[in-house]
XYZ file of C-alpha atoms in Angstrom:
329
model
C 3.592 33.817 1.809
C 0.416 33.865 -0.778
C -1.893 30.934 0.153
C -4.941 30.087 -1.753
C -7.555 28.240 0.013
C -9.634 25.827 -2.268
C -13.164 25.470 -0.701
C -15.013 27.605 1.525
C -17.247 25.384 3.658
C -16.584 25.340 7.692
C -12.768 23.373 7.214
C -12.154 25.845 4.300
C -13.362 29.092 5.897
C -11.382 28.000 8.994
C -8.455 27.159 7.278
C -8.226 30.765 5.687
C -9.150 32.429 8.852
C -5.958 30.707 10.073
C -4.019 31.391 7.563
C -4.663 35.092 7.653
C -5.664 36.130 11.073
C -3.055 33.613 12.779
C -0.251 33.379 10.647
C -0.620 36.616 8.918
C 0.085 35.270 5.562
C -1.670 36.945 2.111
C -4.830 34.631 1.876
C -7.362 34.001 -1.366
C -10.454 32.217 -0.005
C -12.025 30.337 -3.440
C -15.703 29.207 -3.686
C -17.741 28.219 -6.884
C -20.333 30.977 -7.864
C -23.752 30.267 -6.499
C -22.527 27.806 -3.556
C -24.355 28.130 -0.301
C -21.318 28.787 1.296
C -19.557 31.360 -0.907
C -22.504 33.120 -1.045
C -22.795 33.515 2.836
C -19.289 34.678 3.036
C -19.672 37.162 -0.163
C -22.774 38.539 1.495
C -22.172 38.585 5.291
C -18.002 38.431 5.480
C -18.330 35.525 7.630
C -20.398 32.348 8.549
C -21.257 30.003 11.850
C -17.692 29.294 12.436
C -15.579 32.636 11.555
C -15.437 36.061 10.658
C -13.161 36.285 7.770
C -10.260 38.900 7.829
C -10.686 41.901 5.945
C -7.364 40.939 4.169
C -8.649 37.705 3.231
C -9.506 37.803 -1.083
C -12.723 36.168 -1.486
C -13.413 34.909 -5.203
C -15.001 32.548 -7.446
C -12.195 32.854 -9.787
C -10.518 29.535 -9.834
C -7.447 30.771 -12.252
C -6.790 34.010 -9.792
C -6.971 31.611 -7.037
C -4.795 28.907 -8.227
C -2.353 31.137 -10.529
C -1.596 33.902 -7.426
C -0.866 31.052 -5.048
C 2.775 29.798 -3.437
C 0.715 26.910 -1.719
C -2.644 26.020 -2.514
C -4.214 24.202 -0.084
C -7.785 22.079 -0.859
C -10.527 21.746 1.665
C -13.719 20.278 -0.586
C -15.655 16.944 -0.332
C -13.325 14.237 -0.548
C -15.524 12.212 -3.277
C -15.495 15.869 -5.628
C -11.303 16.091 -5.807
C -11.018 14.037 -8.780
C -13.440 15.745 -11.034
C -12.310 18.892 -9.394
C -8.766 18.438 -10.451
C -9.596 18.332 -13.765
C -10.901 22.014 -13.334
C -7.695 22.991 -11.444
C -4.907 21.433 -13.782
C -6.434 23.586 -16.513
C -4.062 26.382 -15.287
C -0.511 26.829 -14.548
C 0.248 24.599 -11.329
C 3.422 23.114 -12.446
C 5.654 22.952 -9.120
C 3.259 24.422 -6.990
C 2.677 22.490 -3.856
C -0.627 21.583 -3.011
C -2.222 20.627 0.817
C -5.202 18.721 1.141
C -7.137 19.121 4.007
C -10.039 16.531 3.798
C -10.235 12.924 5.172
C -11.720 10.352 2.669
C -10.805 7.778 0.458
C -12.563 7.634 -2.697
C -14.969 5.327 -2.634
C -15.451 4.423 -6.481
C -11.559 3.111 -6.431
C -10.298 2.595 -2.941
C -7.854 5.534 -4.161
C -6.039 7.653 -0.982
C -6.570 11.134 -1.943
C -2.815 11.609 -2.826
C -2.824 9.143 -5.062
C -5.808 10.685 -6.792
C -3.676 14.068 -7.007
C -0.800 12.149 -8.344
C -3.302 10.345 -10.940
C -4.874 14.076 -11.560
C -0.926 15.210 -12.801
C 0.375 16.427 -9.945
C 3.582 15.382 -9.023
C 4.052 13.509 -5.567
C 6.779 16.206 -4.693
C 4.061 18.438 -4.788
C 1.627 16.278 -2.751
C 1.367 17.088 1.219
C -1.356 16.261 3.515
C -2.667 17.740 6.721
C -4.592 15.486 9.306
C -4.999 15.083 13.106
C -7.433 16.383 15.769
C -9.149 19.539 16.232
C -12.486 21.784 15.723
C -13.217 25.064 14.782
C -15.144 25.870 17.674
C -12.493 25.051 19.943
C -9.499 26.737 17.885
C -11.630 29.916 17.398
C -11.917 29.868 21.338
C -7.969 30.301 21.503
C -8.086 26.107 22.304
C -4.806 24.735 20.840
C -4.353 21.151 19.276
C -1.894 19.168 17.799
C -1.731 17.889 14.300
C 0.481 16.369 11.410
C 1.483 17.477 8.114
C 3.103 14.370 5.881
C 4.016 13.766 2.227
C 6.332 11.805 0.070
C 8.546 14.860 -0.431
C 10.167 15.109 3.320
C 11.313 18.834 2.291
C 7.907 19.988 1.799
C 6.294 18.549 4.792
C 9.163 20.405 6.688
C 8.858 23.614 5.063
C 5.222 23.519 5.930
C 4.634 22.491 9.336
C 7.711 24.844 10.089
C 5.558 27.849 7.931
C 2.151 26.376 9.358
C 2.643 26.247 13.092
C 1.825 28.689 15.565
C 0.764 28.688 19.427
C -3.023 27.251 18.313
C -1.578 24.620 16.358
C 1.578 22.369 16.967
C 2.347 20.641 13.931
C 4.254 17.416 13.618
C 6.462 15.904 10.826
C 4.466 12.452 9.571
C 6.520 9.671 8.732
C 3.914 7.283 6.838
C 1.902 9.140 4.284
C -0.070 5.687 3.787
C -0.871 5.467 7.477
C -1.282 9.168 7.728
C -4.370 9.236 4.923
C -5.874 5.581 5.794
C -5.738 6.712 9.703
C -7.713 10.091 9.052
C -10.056 8.899 6.933
C -10.697 5.729 9.342
C -11.477 7.883 12.011
C -14.764 9.172 10.394
C -15.861 5.930 9.845
C -15.213 4.765 13.620
C -16.762 8.123 14.696
C -20.317 7.162 13.124
C -20.017 3.852 15.462
C -19.321 6.054 18.225
C -22.152 7.956 17.345
C -24.211 4.953 17.252
C -22.968 4.090 20.534
C -24.293 7.256 22.011
C -27.659 7.494 20.589
C -28.503 3.878 21.375
C -27.285 4.047 25.210
C -23.931 1.754 24.639
C -21.799 4.942 25.479
C -19.461 2.704 27.942
C -18.227 0.798 24.192
C -16.677 3.862 23.451
C -13.808 2.281 25.252
C -13.618 -1.133 23.183
C -14.399 0.620 20.451
C -11.498 2.863 20.122
C -8.831 -0.200 21.445
C -10.048 -2.567 18.455
C -10.790 0.246 16.119
C -7.607 1.284 15.981
C -5.885 -2.533 15.968
C -8.101 -3.222 12.913
C -7.276 0.100 11.027
C -3.710 -0.821 12.102
C -4.196 -3.875 9.984
C -5.417 -2.179 7.275
C -2.462 0.398 6.953
C -0.112 -2.239 7.349
C -1.614 -4.461 4.554
C -1.681 -1.453 2.164
C 2.398 -0.640 3.248
C 2.045 1.393 5.653
C 3.331 1.360 9.417
C 0.869 -0.812 11.835
C 1.556 1.828 14.655
C 0.387 4.717 12.591
C -2.883 4.057 13.709
C -2.141 4.998 17.080
C -0.966 8.487 16.392
C -2.487 11.704 15.860
C -3.459 11.273 12.283
C -6.037 8.088 13.555
C -6.435 7.659 17.241
C -5.807 10.853 18.610
C -8.170 12.233 16.285
C -10.805 9.663 16.728
C -10.555 10.415 20.261
C -11.583 13.950 19.469
C -14.542 13.000 17.347
C -15.740 10.130 19.902
C -16.496 12.594 22.500
C -17.104 15.632 20.751
C -20.488 17.540 20.285
C -19.348 18.984 17.233
C -18.266 16.057 15.280
C -20.431 15.607 12.042
C -19.831 11.823 11.845
C -20.572 11.278 15.608
C -23.803 13.027 15.176
C -24.607 10.986 11.652
C -24.410 7.897 13.605
C -26.472 9.149 17.217
C -28.785 10.466 14.565
C -28.888 7.431 12.367
C -29.682 5.249 15.996
C -32.948 7.602 16.343
C -33.727 7.009 12.666
C -33.087 10.502 11.826
C -31.218 11.923 8.675
C -28.241 14.272 9.471
C -28.167 16.969 7.180
C -24.457 17.572 6.834
C -21.785 16.300 5.181
C -20.377 13.327 7.099
C -17.369 11.825 5.322
C -17.288 8.425 7.190
C -20.218 7.585 5.209
C -18.827 7.151 1.747
C -15.637 5.989 3.283
C -16.622 3.401 5.387
C -17.807 1.762 1.759
C -14.646 2.350 0.351
C -12.622 0.920 3.308
C -14.817 -1.920 3.085
C -14.095 -2.195 -0.551
C -9.991 -2.168 0.612
C -10.510 -4.883 3.297
C -12.159 -7.046 0.736
C -9.448 -6.418 -2.092
C -6.505 -7.007 0.348
C -7.649 -9.846 2.407
C -8.008 -7.788 5.842
C -10.873 -8.582 8.240
C -12.513 -5.580 9.144
C -15.162 -6.582 11.432
C -16.050 -2.544 12.602
C -15.963 -1.122 9.501
C -18.036 -3.659 8.080
C -20.657 -3.255 10.592
C -20.602 0.408 10.104
C -21.350 -0.164 6.086
C -24.221 -2.384 7.120
C -25.700 0.260 9.542
C -25.408 3.048 7.010
C -26.239 1.050 3.780
C -27.913 -1.755 4.750
C -29.792 -1.895 7.967
C -32.710 0.631 6.897
C -32.272 2.742 9.777
C -34.424 5.423 8.606
C -37.144 3.833 6.808
C -39.072 2.070 9.748
C -38.409 4.259 12.864
C -36.552 1.674 14.764
C -33.043 2.883 14.168
C -31.868 2.389 17.375
C -32.367 -1.482 17.426
C -31.655 -2.269 13.509
C -28.188 0.035 14.313
C -27.481 -2.055 17.662
C -28.044 -5.116 16.481
C -25.416 -4.843 13.641
C -23.047 -3.460 16.375
C -23.774 -6.199 19.043
C -23.274 -9.006 16.126
C -19.711 -8.165 16.589
C -20.109 -9.966 20.530
C -20.875 -13.233 18.416
C -17.306 -13.312 16.849
C -15.290 -16.164 18.041
C -13.104 -15.622 20.948
C -9.333 -14.729 20.125
C -5.999 -13.157 21.724
C -6.127 -9.191 21.710
C -2.677 -9.132 20.038
């Protein structure tokens, strides 16, 4: 199988490594010329996460990457997907399957990423998502995990999951594209909340955060037409639990540093996803207290301005305890 991976940052470089080293596929790894992630791989053949197999073709030629592939995997910033697809669709991509390996919601519209792909001219039958728990640092040490591939096209998701499985990643067939996408994106928001708890010394609240967070996300998934129980699957709770306790999670680390009044300088998708989820909650009449607290902490708390980040962030989180008593389910 010829696989092209568009994006060679942290996750993109791992996917290229996995497809070539583990699955023995023919792999093209694309990155934009001048981009740090691409240039470091070009000059060193490796980054801080993986060493690329010599059989991988590393290129900044998007036409080559797109048109040579049987399957196109995209791993870039979620908020840049729509603009990026304007470049991709200039080439012959008719009937090529796309696999999205990002977890986010478009901030400006509240659209799921598969919806962005469709609005960019890609058939729904050619779009799949690859979500679920797993950290590169663990995978490259040979520590396995379970993940999900989902799509509106049942044949596509089964073909991809069967083709991509290995002793390192056990894949499941997803059966709720809305739930898989919203759940995967939302786990990054709740990961920030977990980091705030870590940074503020309220670690024991992570248990309630997991339980109530999944319930909150389930309500949103259901309001959008998905299945409530998807929030308790691998795409959300399974991935969220991995994020919650992981030293490697960018989102958890972002929240932890925010509580200390410091900025985390790497991509944390949960920041803009919190804004997008707040919009979805408001637009659909769904109460999202934890999401709204994360949004307030990220955008309104002045955590980075006055040196009292932990107090500001925790005051927002502790407001949740002032809400009226209600039944758990």
